[in-house]
Amino acid sequence: MKRRTLLTAAAGVVVAGCSTETPSAGPGEDETENRSASDEQGDTESDSGDDQPSDDAVLEAFETGLEDRGFEGVSVDETDDGVQLGYDATGTSDDDVATEIELITDGYTSAIELGLSSTSLDAIASDPDGDLLDYFTIETEWIEAYLADSLEWRELLTRIAQTFESEAPAEDADDPADDEEAESDGEDGDEDEDDEIDDGDDEDDEQSSG
């Protein structure tokens, strides 16, 4: 199975699945408005501590989310400062690659929103035999730029698509053994022709001597 190198996978795609929280309403008229700054700070620290999931929990949710979207053979591992994702390729076309990039980017964006500590994600697709097929990279700084509204979703996907590299299957490459066999056949053919010429010369010699 071979997938062509993809330079732009982002044309026409739209943001999918990235949600934003609705700010909570302010205090009602009958509530006390003169809350001290210390009370508000204490509430903020308490909420952030309770709501922050661990990296392991975030990565598990990321893996489960990809499986729910049809990915198979998914494995998510932490590296020194990033994440490595492995999965089975979903198809052979550029459209399949574009869909994979978008869904993985969406999931990784959600993971960063949840507080995942990671500098990048390396995604590696394999063929049905388990051999490396292609790979791409998502830099976390691009995700953060998107979340900060300084980078459009389409541009984010385009940057990621430009890191895409494809490995040609071994069977598509020229087999050196075939070349050697062809050369050998050519040499044998030359030798046969030389033998025929020699045989003709011998017949001429016999007629001359007779």
PDB file of C-alpha atoms in Angstrom:
ATOM      1  CA  MET A   1       0.000   0.000   0.000  1.00  0.00           C
ATOM      2  CA  LYS A   2       1.394   3.370  -1.002  1.00  0.00           C
ATOM      3  CA  ARG A   3       0.178   6.863  -0.183  1.00  0.00           C
ATOM      4  CA  ARG A   4       1.442   9.826  -2.148  1.00  0.00           C
ATOM      5  CA  THR A   5       3.438  12.581  -0.444  1.00  0.00           C
ATOM      6  CA  LEU A   6       1.023  15.266   0.693  1.00  0.00           C
ATOM      7  CA  LEU A   7       1.985  18.947   0.708  1.00  0.00           C
ATOM      8  CA  THR A   8      -1.406  20.508   1.506  1.00  0.00           C
ATOM      9  CA  ALA A   9      -4.137  18.598   3.288  1.00  0.00           C
ATOM     10  CA  ALA A  10      -6.048  21.546   4.631  1.00  0.00           C
ATOM     11  CA  ALA A  11      -7.992  22.949   1.688  1.00  0.00           C
ATOM     12  CA  GLY A  12     -11.638  23.438   2.512  1.00  0.00           C
ATOM     13  CA  VAL A  13     -11.587  21.853   5.963  1.00  0.00           C
ATOM     14  CA  VAL A  14     -13.284  23.417   8.960  1.00  0.00           C
ATOM     15  CA  VAL A  15     -12.694  23.178  12.661  1.00  0.00           C
ATOM     16  CA  ALA A  16     -14.283  20.053  14.106  1.00  0.00           C
ATOM     17  CA  GLY A  17     -14.849  19.217  17.719  1.00  0.00           C
ATOM     18  CA  CYS A  18     -12.880  22.021  19.377  1.00  0.00           C
ATOM     19  CA  SER A  19     -15.153  23.503  22.019  1.00  0.00           C
ATOM     20  CA  THR A  20     -14.880  26.606  24.165  1.00  0.00           C
ATOM     21  CA  GLU A  21     -16.319  26.934  27.615  1.00  0.00           C
ATOM     22  CA  THR A  22     -19.106  29.440  28.203  1.00  0.00           C
ATOM     23  CA  PRO A  23     -18.120  31.954  30.900  1.00  0.00           C
ATOM     24  CA  SER A  24     -20.144  31.579  34.068  1.00  0.00           C
ATOM     25  CA  ALA A  25     -22.684  34.241  34.897  1.00  0.00           C
ATOM     26  CA  GLY A  26     -21.793  36.933  37.399  1.00  0.00           C
ATOM     27  CA  PRO A  27     -23.366  37.241  40.830  1.00  0.00           C
ATOM     28  CA  GLY A  28     -27.108  37.970  41.016  1.00  0.00           C
ATOM     29  CA  GLU A  29     -28.559  41.176  42.397  1.00  0.00           C
ATOM     30  CA  ASP A  30     -29.393  39.501  45.694  1.00  0.00           C
ATOM     31  CA  GLU A  31     -25.856  38.157  46.153  1.00  0.00           C
ATOM     32  CA  THR A  32     -23.125  39.979  47.975  1.00  0.00           C
ATOM     33  CA  GLU A  33     -20.947  41.927  45.562  1.00  0.00           C
ATOM     34  CA  ASN A  34     -18.268  42.899  48.030  1.00  0.00           C
ATOM     35  CA  ARG A  35     -16.283  39.653  48.029  1.00  0.00           C
ATOM     36  CA  SER A  36     -12.706  40.110  49.098  1.00  0.00           C
ATOM     37  CA  ALA A  37      -9.864  39.611  46.655  1.00  0.00           C
ATOM     38  CA  SER A  38      -8.398  36.907  48.882  1.00  0.00           C
ATOM     39  CA  ASP A  39     -11.624  34.866  48.715  1.00  0.00           C
ATOM     40  CA  GLU A  40     -11.731  35.091  44.917  1.00  0.00           C
ATOM     41  CA  GLN A  41      -8.084  34.063  44.617  1.00  0.00           C
ATOM     42  CA  GLY A  42      -8.669  31.109  46.937  1.00  0.00           C
ATOM     43  CA  ASP A  43     -11.628  29.921  44.868  1.00  0.00           C
ATOM     44  CA  THR A  44      -9.619  30.187  41.630  1.00  0.00           C
ATOM     45  CA  GLU A  45      -6.717  28.145  42.978  1.00  0.00           C
ATOM     46  CA  SER A  46      -9.065  25.493  44.333  1.00  0.00           C
ATOM     47  CA  ASP A  47     -10.965  25.173  41.051  1.00  0.00           C
ATOM     48  CA  SER A  48      -7.835  24.958  38.906  1.00  0.00           C
ATOM     49  CA  GLY A  49      -6.342  22.280  41.128  1.00  0.00           C
ATOM     50  CA  ASP A  50      -9.478  20.144  41.103  1.00  0.00           C
ATOM     51  CA  ASP A  51     -10.135  20.460  37.359  1.00  0.00           C
ATOM     52  CA  GLN A  52      -6.604  19.736  36.102  1.00  0.00           C
ATOM     53  CA  PRO A  53      -6.349  16.113  34.905  1.00  0.00           C
ATOM     54  CA  SER A  54      -3.062  14.235  34.874  1.00  0.00           C
ATOM     55  CA  ASP A  55      -1.091  13.771  31.661  1.00  0.00           C
ATOM     56  CA  ASP A  56      -1.829  10.045  31.789  1.00  0.00           C
ATOM     57  CA  ALA A  57      -5.566  10.707  31.952  1.00  0.00           C
ATOM     58  CA  VAL A  58      -5.385  13.198  29.080  1.00  0.00           C
ATOM     59  CA  LEU A  59      -3.405  10.798  26.872  1.00  0.00           C
ATOM     60  CA  GLU A  60      -5.807   7.972  27.647  1.00  0.00           C
ATOM     61  CA  ALA A  61      -8.725  10.187  26.608  1.00  0.00           C
ATOM     62  CA  PHE A  62      -6.814  11.153  23.449  1.00  0.00           C
ATOM     63  CA  GLU A  63      -6.273   7.487  22.541  1.00  0.00           C
ATOM     64  CA  THR A  64      -9.878   6.549  23.261  1.00  0.00           C
ATOM     65  CA  GLY A  65     -11.140   9.478  21.202  1.00  0.00           C
ATOM     66  CA  LEU A  66      -9.164   8.348  18.140  1.00  0.00           C
ATOM     67  CA  GLU A  67     -10.469   4.799  18.501  1.00  0.00           C
ATOM     68  CA  ASP A  68     -14.005   6.151  18.714  1.00  0.00           C
ATOM     69  CA  ARG A  69     -13.397   7.924  15.404  1.00  0.00           C
ATOM     70  CA  GLY A  70     -12.423   4.734  13.611  1.00  0.00           C
ATOM     71  CA  PHE A  71      -8.662   4.489  14.157  1.00  0.00           C
ATOM     72  CA  GLU A  72      -7.206   1.034  14.745  1.00  0.00           C
ATOM     73  CA  GLY A  73      -3.926  -0.130  16.237  1.00  0.00           C
ATOM     74  CA  VAL A  74      -3.648   3.096  18.241  1.00  0.00           C
ATOM     75  CA  SER A  75      -0.740   3.446  20.680  1.00  0.00           C
ATOM     76  CA  VAL A  76       0.134   6.632  22.565  1.00  0.00           C
ATOM     77  CA  ASP A  77       3.477   6.910  24.361  1.00  0.00           C
ATOM     78  CA  GLU A  78       5.210   9.748  26.163  1.00  0.00           C
ATOM     79  CA  THR A  79       8.721  10.633  25.013  1.00  0.00           C
ATOM     80  CA  ASP A  80      11.267  12.875  26.750  1.00  0.00           C
ATOM     81  CA  ASP A  81       9.306  16.044  26.059  1.00  0.00           C
ATOM     82  CA  GLY A  82       6.524  15.045  23.700  1.00  0.00           C
ATOM     83  CA  VAL A  83       4.131  12.343  22.537  1.00  0.00           C
ATOM     84  CA  GLN A  84       4.503   9.574  19.965  1.00  0.00           C
ATOM     85  CA  LEU A  85       1.349   8.276  18.313  1.00  0.00           C
ATOM     86  CA  GLY A  86       1.211   5.075  16.302  1.00  0.00           C
ATOM     87  CA  TYR A  87      -1.794   3.875  14.302  1.00  0.00           C
ATOM     88  CA  ASP A  88      -2.861   1.801  11.312  1.00  0.00           C
ATOM     89  CA  ALA A  89      -3.378   3.826   8.127  1.00  0.00           C
ATOM     90  CA  THR A  90      -7.069   4.196   7.356  1.00  0.00           C
ATOM     91  CA  GLY A  91      -6.675   4.093   3.561  1.00  0.00           C
ATOM     92  CA  THR A  92      -4.420   4.685   0.583  1.00  0.00           C
ATOM     93  CA  SER A  93      -5.506   8.059  -0.802  1.00  0.00           C
ATOM     94  CA  ASP A  94      -4.540  11.661  -0.066  1.00  0.00           C
ATOM     95  CA  ASP A  95      -8.079  12.174   1.264  1.00  0.00           C
ATOM     96  CA  ASP A  96      -7.428   9.456   3.840  1.00  0.00           C
ATOM     97  CA  VAL A  97      -4.235  11.218   4.896  1.00  0.00           C
ATOM     98  CA  ALA A  98      -5.995  14.588   5.125  1.00  0.00           C
ATOM     99  CA  THR A  99      -8.726  13.117   7.322  1.00  0.00           C
ATOM    100  CA  GLU A 100      -6.178  11.444   9.593  1.00  0.00           C
ATOM    101  CA  ILE A 101      -4.254  14.705  10.008  1.00  0.00           C
ATOM    102  CA  GLU A 102      -7.391  16.661  10.823  1.00  0.00           C
ATOM    103  CA  LEU A 103      -8.768  14.174  13.357  1.00  0.00           C
ATOM    104  CA  ILE A 104      -5.420  13.687  15.087  1.00  0.00           C
ATOM    105  CA  THR A 105      -4.845  17.451  15.206  1.00  0.00           C
ATOM    106  CA  ASP A 106      -8.294  17.951  16.683  1.00  0.00           C
ATOM    107  CA  GLY A 107      -7.628  15.366  19.374  1.00  0.00           C
ATOM    108  CA  TYR A 108      -4.197  16.754  20.200  1.00  0.00           C
ATOM    109  CA  THR A 109      -5.644  20.274  20.393  1.00  0.00           C
ATOM    110  CA  SER A 110      -8.162  19.074  22.967  1.00  0.00           C
ATOM    111  CA  ALA A 111      -5.342  17.422  24.923  1.00  0.00           C
ATOM    112  CA  ILE A 112      -3.356  20.670  24.996  1.00  0.00           C
ATOM    113  CA  GLU A 113      -6.481  22.535  26.107  1.00  0.00           C
ATOM    114  CA  LEU A 114      -6.770  20.097  29.006  1.00  0.00           C
ATOM    115  CA  GLY A 115      -3.231  20.968  30.100  1.00  0.00           C
ATOM    116  CA  LEU A 116      -1.112  18.212  28.545  1.00  0.00           C
ATOM    117  CA  SER A 117       2.584  18.945  29.002  1.00  0.00           C
ATOM    118  CA  SER A 118       4.130  18.284  25.588  1.00  0.00           C
ATOM    119  CA  THR A 119       6.270  20.142  23.050  1.00  0.00           C
ATOM    120  CA  SER A 120       5.192  18.124  20.017  1.00  0.00           C
ATOM    121  CA  LEU A 121       3.422  15.038  18.707  1.00  0.00           C
ATOM    122  CA  ASP A 122       4.989  12.616  16.236  1.00  0.00           C
ATOM    123  CA  ALA A 123       2.339  10.573  14.409  1.00  0.00           C
ATOM    124  CA  ILE A 124       3.397   7.376  12.644  1.00  0.00           C
ATOM    125  CA  ALA A 125       1.103   5.386  10.330  1.00  0.00           C
ATOM    126  CA  SER A 126       1.741   1.716   9.523  1.00  0.00           C
ATOM    127  CA  ASP A 127       0.545  -0.525   6.714  1.00  0.00           C
ATOM    128  CA  PRO A 128      -1.364  -3.816   7.271  1.00  0.00           C
ATOM    129  CA  ASP A 129       1.964  -5.669   7.656  1.00  0.00           C
ATOM    130  CA  GLY A 130       3.058  -3.356  10.454  1.00  0.00           C
ATOM    131  CA  ASP A 131       5.725  -1.582   8.382  1.00  0.00           C
ATOM    132  CA  LEU A 132       6.271   2.170   8.576  1.00  0.00           C
ATOM    133  CA  LEU A 133       4.145   3.893   5.931  1.00  0.00           C
ATOM    134  CA  ASP A 134       4.298   7.616   6.656  1.00  0.00           C
ATOM    135  CA  TYR A 135       4.594  10.133   9.467  1.00  0.00           C
ATOM    136  CA  PHE A 136       4.064  13.780  10.382  1.00  0.00           C
ATOM    137  CA  THR A 137       4.662  16.152  13.295  1.00  0.00           C
ATOM    138  CA  ILE A 138       2.473  18.578  15.220  1.00  0.00           C
ATOM    139  CA  GLU A 139       4.344  21.320  17.068  1.00  0.00           C
ATOM    140  CA  THR A 140       2.578  22.363  20.264  1.00  0.00           C
ATOM    141  CA  GLU A 141       3.425  26.017  19.623  1.00  0.00           C
ATOM    142  CA  TRP A 142       1.217  25.842  16.508  1.00  0.00           C
ATOM    143  CA  ILE A 143      -1.657  24.495  18.611  1.00  0.00           C
ATOM    144  CA  GLU A 144      -1.148  27.253  21.178  1.00  0.00           C
ATOM    145  CA  ALA A 145      -1.137  29.861  18.411  1.00  0.00           C
ATOM    146  CA  TYR A 146      -4.446  28.469  17.146  1.00  0.00           C
ATOM    147  CA  LEU A 147      -5.952  28.507  20.630  1.00  0.00           C
ATOM    148  CA  ALA A 148      -4.784  32.106  21.026  1.00  0.00           C
ATOM    149  CA  ASP A 149      -6.615  33.025  17.788  1.00  0.00           C
ATOM    150  CA  SER A 150      -3.375  34.005  16.053  1.00  0.00           C
ATOM    151  CA  LEU A 151      -3.482  31.056  13.635  1.00  0.00           C
ATOM    152  CA  GLU A 152      -6.416  29.845  11.545  1.00  0.00           C
ATOM    153  CA  TRP A 153      -7.411  26.167  11.606  1.00  0.00           C
ATOM    154  CA  ARG A 154      -6.700  25.825   7.894  1.00  0.00           C
ATOM    155  CA  GLU A 155      -3.211  27.297   8.276  1.00  0.00           C
ATOM    156  CA  LEU A 156      -2.564  25.019  11.250  1.00  0.00           C
ATOM    157  CA  LEU A 157      -3.413  21.943   9.183  1.00  0.00           C
ATOM    158  CA  THR A 158      -1.319  23.218   6.288  1.00  0.00           C
ATOM    159  CA  ARG A 159       1.753  23.564   8.503  1.00  0.00           C
ATOM    160  CA  ILE A 160       1.269  20.059   9.811  1.00  0.00           C
ATOM    161  CA  ALA A 161       0.694  18.644   6.327  1.00  0.00           C
ATOM    162  CA  GLN A 162       4.003  20.145   5.197  1.00  0.00           C
ATOM    163  CA  THR A 163       5.817  17.905   7.697  1.00  0.00           C
ATOM    164  CA  PHE A 164       4.237  14.804   6.141  1.00  0.00           C
ATOM    165  CA  GLU A 165       6.703  12.238   4.771  1.00  0.00           C
ATOM    166  CA  SER A 166       5.857   8.963   3.021  1.00  0.00           C
ATOM    167  CA  GLU A 167       7.949   5.812   2.869  1.00  0.00           C
ATOM    168  CA  ALA A 168       7.708   3.890  -0.426  1.00  0.00           C
ATOM    169  CA  PRO A 169       6.982   0.181   0.090  1.00  0.00           C
ATOM    170  CA  ALA A 170       9.891  -2.152  -0.630  1.00  0.00           C
ATOM    171  CA  GLU A 171       8.041  -3.896  -3.448  1.00  0.00           C
ATOM    172  CA  ASP A 172       7.763  -0.622  -5.365  1.00  0.00           C
ATOM    173  CA  ALA A 173      11.531  -0.206  -5.515  1.00  0.00           C
ATOM    174  CA  ASP A 174      13.650  -1.683  -8.310  1.00  0.00           C
ATOM    175  CA  ASP A 175      15.019  -5.096  -7.400  1.00  0.00           C
ATOM    176  CA  PRO A 176      18.798  -5.245  -8.027  1.00  0.00           C
ATOM    177  CA  ALA A 177      18.493  -9.011  -8.583  1.00  0.00           C
ATOM    178  CA  ASP A 178      16.212  -8.366 -11.554  1.00  0.00           C
ATOM    179  CA  ASP A 179      18.787  -6.046 -13.097  1.00  0.00           C
ATOM    180  CA  GLU A 180      21.542  -8.632 -12.657  1.00  0.00           C
ATOM    181  CA  GLU A 181      19.362 -11.324 -14.239  1.00  0.00           C
ATOM    182  CA  ALA A 182      18.606  -9.083 -17.220  1.00  0.00           C
ATOM    183  CA  GLU A 183      22.301  -8.378 -17.721  1.00  0.00           C
ATOM    184  CA  SER A 184      23.062 -12.093 -17.515  1.00  0.00           C
ATOM    185  CA  ASP A 185      20.417 -12.870 -20.141  1.00  0.00           C
ATOM    186  CA  GLY A 186      21.903 -10.241 -22.416  1.00  0.00           C
ATOM    187  CA  GLU A 187      25.373 -11.713 -22.083  1.00  0.00           C
ATOM    188  CA  ASP A 188      24.068 -15.233 -22.835  1.00  0.00           C
ATOM    189  CA  GLY A 189      22.371 -13.937 -25.959  1.00  0.00           C
ATOM    190  CA  ASP A 190      25.621 -12.407 -27.194  1.00  0.00           C
ATOM    191  CA  GLU A 191      27.459 -15.674 -26.602  1.00  0.00           C
ATOM    192  CA  ASP A 192      24.823 -17.626 -28.582  1.00  0.00           C
ATOM    193  CA  GLU A 193      25.156 -15.267 -31.539  1.00  0.00           C
ATOM    194  CA  ASP A 194      28.947 -15.633 -31.457  1.00  0.00           C
ATOM    195  CA  ASP A 195      28.577 -19.440 -31.505  1.00  0.00           C
ATOM    196  CA  GLU A 196      26.333 -19.275 -34.586  1.00  0.00           C
ATOM    197  CA  ILE A 197      28.845 -17.104 -36.404  1.00  0.00           C
ATOM    198  CA  ASP A 198      31.660 -19.493 -35.505  1.00  0.00           C
ATOM    199  CA  ASP A 199      29.635 -22.472 -36.806  1.00  0.00           C
ATOM    200  CA  GLY A 200      29.136 -20.702 -40.112  1.00  0.00           C
ATOM    201  CA  ASP A 201      32.851 -20.089 -40.490  1.00  0.00           C
ATOM    202  CA  ASP A 202      33.575 -23.769 -39.905  1.00  0.00           C
ATOM    203  CA  GLU A 203      31.180 -24.793 -42.724  1.00  0.00           C
ATOM    204  CA  ASP A 204      32.889 -22.415 -45.134  1.00  0.00           C
ATOM    205  CA  ASP A 205      36.259 -23.903 -44.268  1.00  0.00           C
ATOM    206  CA  GLU A 206      35.017 -27.449 -44.951  1.00  0.00           C
ATOM    207  CA  GLN A 207      33.632 -26.516 -48.415  1.00  0.00           C
ATOM    208  CA  SER A 208      36.847 -24.789 -49.340  1.00  0.00           C
ATOM    209  CA  SER A 209      38.984 -27.779 -48.368  1.00  0.00           C
ATOM    210  CA  GLY A 210      36.687 -30.164 -50.342  1.00  0.00           C
TER     211      GLY A 210
END
